[in-house]
PDB file of C-alpha atoms in Angstrom:
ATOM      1  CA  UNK K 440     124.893 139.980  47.447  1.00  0.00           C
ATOM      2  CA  UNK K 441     124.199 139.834  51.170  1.00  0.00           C
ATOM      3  CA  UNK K 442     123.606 137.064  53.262  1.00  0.00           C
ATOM      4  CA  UNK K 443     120.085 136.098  54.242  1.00  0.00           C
ATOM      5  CA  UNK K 444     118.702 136.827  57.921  1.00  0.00           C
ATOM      6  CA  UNK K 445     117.010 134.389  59.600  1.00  0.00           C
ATOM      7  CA  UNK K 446     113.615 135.684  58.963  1.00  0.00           C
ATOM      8  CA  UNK K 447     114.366 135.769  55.321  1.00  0.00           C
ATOM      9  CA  UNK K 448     114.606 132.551  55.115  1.00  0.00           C
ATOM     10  CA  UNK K 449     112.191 129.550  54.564  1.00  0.00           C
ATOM     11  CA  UNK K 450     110.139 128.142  57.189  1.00  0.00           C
ATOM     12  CA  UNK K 451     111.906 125.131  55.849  1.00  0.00           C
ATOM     13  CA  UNK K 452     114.984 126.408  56.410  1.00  0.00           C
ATOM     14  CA  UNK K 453     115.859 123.491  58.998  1.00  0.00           C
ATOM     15  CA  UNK K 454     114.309 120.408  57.085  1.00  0.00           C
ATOM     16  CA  UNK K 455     117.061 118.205  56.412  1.00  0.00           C
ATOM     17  CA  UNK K 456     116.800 116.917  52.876  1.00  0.00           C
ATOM     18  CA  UNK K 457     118.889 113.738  53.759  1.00  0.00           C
ATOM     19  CA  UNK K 458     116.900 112.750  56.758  1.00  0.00           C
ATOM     20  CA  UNK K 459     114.828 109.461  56.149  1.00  0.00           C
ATOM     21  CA  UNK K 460     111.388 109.956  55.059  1.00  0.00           C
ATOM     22  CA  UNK K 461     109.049 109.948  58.054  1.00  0.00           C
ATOM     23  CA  UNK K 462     105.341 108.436  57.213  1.00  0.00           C
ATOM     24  CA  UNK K 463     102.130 108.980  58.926  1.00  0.00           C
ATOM     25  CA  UNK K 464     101.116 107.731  62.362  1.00  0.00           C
ATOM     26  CA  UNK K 465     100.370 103.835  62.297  1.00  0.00           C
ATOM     27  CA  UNK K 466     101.325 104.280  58.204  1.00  0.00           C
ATOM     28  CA  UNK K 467     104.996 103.717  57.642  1.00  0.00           C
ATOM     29  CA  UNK K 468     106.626 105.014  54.204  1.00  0.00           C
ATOM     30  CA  UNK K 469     106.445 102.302  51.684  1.00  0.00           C
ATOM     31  CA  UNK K 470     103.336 100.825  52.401  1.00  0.00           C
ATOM     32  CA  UNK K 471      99.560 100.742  50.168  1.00  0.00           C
ATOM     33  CA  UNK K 472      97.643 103.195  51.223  1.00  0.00           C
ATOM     34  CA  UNK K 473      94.738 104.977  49.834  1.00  0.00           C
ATOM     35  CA  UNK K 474      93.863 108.467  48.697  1.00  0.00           C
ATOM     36  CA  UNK K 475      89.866 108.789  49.826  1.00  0.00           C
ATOM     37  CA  UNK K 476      89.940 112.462  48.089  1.00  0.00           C
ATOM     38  CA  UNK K 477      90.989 111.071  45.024  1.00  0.00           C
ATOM     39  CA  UNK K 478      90.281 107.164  44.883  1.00  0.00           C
ATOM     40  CA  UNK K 479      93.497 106.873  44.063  1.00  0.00           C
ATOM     41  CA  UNK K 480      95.670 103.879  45.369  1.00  0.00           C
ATOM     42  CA  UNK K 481      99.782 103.777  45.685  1.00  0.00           C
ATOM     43  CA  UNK K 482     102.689 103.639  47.670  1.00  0.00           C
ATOM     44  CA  UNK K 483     103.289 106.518  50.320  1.00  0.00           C
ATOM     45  CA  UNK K 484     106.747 108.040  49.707  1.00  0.00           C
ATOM     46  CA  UNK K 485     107.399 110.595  51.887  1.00  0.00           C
ATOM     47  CA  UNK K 486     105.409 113.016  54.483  1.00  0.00           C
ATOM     48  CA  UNK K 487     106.714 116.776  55.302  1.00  0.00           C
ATOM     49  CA  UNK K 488     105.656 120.549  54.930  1.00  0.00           C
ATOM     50  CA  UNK K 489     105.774 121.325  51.622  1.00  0.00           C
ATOM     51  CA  UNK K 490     106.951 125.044  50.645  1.00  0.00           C
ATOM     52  CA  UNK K 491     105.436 126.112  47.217  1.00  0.00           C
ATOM     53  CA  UNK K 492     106.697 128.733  44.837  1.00  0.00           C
ATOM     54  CA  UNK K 493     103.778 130.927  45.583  1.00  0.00           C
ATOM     55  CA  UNK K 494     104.163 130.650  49.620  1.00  0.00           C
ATOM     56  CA  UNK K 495     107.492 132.879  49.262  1.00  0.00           C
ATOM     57  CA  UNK K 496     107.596 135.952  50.356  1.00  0.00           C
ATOM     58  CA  UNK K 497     106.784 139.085  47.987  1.00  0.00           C
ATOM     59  CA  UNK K 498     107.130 142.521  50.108  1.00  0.00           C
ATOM     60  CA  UNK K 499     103.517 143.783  50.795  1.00  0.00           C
ATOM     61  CA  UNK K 500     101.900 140.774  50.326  1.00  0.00           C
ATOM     62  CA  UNK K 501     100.654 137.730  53.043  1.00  0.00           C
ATOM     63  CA  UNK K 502     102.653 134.726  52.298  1.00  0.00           C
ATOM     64  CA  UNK K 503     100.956 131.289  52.973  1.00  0.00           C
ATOM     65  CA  UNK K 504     102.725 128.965  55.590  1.00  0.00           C
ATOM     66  CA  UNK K 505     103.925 125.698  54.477  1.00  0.00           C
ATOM     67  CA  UNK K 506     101.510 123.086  54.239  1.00  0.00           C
ATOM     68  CA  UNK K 507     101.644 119.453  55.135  1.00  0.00           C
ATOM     69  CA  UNK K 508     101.589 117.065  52.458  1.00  0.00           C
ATOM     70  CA  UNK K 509     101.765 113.467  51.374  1.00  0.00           C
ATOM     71  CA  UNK K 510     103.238 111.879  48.999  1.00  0.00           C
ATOM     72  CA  UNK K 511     101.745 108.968  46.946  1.00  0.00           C
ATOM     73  CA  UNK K 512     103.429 107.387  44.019  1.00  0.00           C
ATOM     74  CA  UNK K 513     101.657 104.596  41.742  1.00  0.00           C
ATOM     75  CA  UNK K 514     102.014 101.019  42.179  1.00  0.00           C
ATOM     76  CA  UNK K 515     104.816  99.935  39.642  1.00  0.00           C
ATOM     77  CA  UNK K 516     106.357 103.985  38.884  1.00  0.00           C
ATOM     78  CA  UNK K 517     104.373 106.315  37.518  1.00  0.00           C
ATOM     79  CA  UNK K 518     103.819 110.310  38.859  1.00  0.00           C
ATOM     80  CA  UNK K 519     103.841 111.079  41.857  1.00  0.00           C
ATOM     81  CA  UNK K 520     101.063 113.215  43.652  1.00  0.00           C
ATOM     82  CA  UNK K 521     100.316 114.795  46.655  1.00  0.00           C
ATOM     83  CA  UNK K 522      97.760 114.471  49.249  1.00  0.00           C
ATOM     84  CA  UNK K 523      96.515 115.964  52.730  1.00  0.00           C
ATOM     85  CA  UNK K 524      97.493 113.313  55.360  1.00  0.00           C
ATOM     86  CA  UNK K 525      94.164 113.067  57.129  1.00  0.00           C
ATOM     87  CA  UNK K 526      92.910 111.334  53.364  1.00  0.00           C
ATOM     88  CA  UNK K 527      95.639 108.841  53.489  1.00  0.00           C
ATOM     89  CA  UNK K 528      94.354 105.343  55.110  1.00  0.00           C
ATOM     90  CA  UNK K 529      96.482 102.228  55.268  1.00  0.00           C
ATOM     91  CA  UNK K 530      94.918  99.361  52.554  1.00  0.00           C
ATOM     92  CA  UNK K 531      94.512  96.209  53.706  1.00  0.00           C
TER      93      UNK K 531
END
């Protein structure tokens, strides 16, 4: 098997899996916030472009880019889900 180029690889490639998670602007990670898309209330957990399965690239097709994402995880545990940023507002 061959090594990857560079422009095989994920636009990803250079996220560092280790590096603290980063928050929103004025909404640091670990802190209530609210979903207004959803309703939904919980903790944010972690902010960064998220690279799904069907965003890789398949010769002849377009591939989609990454896409920014939050993520929100229920008071107390529970699953955790995903949300665009610019629906994420700090509760009181």
């Amino acid at each position: 098997m061959s090594p990857r180029s560079p422009s095989d690889q994920s636009p990803n490639a250079n996220v560092d899996a280790y590096a603290p998670a980063t928050g929103l602007p004025g909404i640091p990670v670990g802190v209530l916030v609210r979903d207004t898309a959803t309703g939904r209330q919980g903790t944010l957990r972690d902010m960064f472009p998220y690279d799904s399965l069907d965003s890789r690239p398949i010769p002849g097709l377009l591939t989609r880019p990454p896409r920014l994402l939050a993520f929100i995880r229920t008071v107390g545990g529970g699953r955790e889900w995903t949300a665009d940023p610019s629906d994420v507002v700090l509760l009181p």
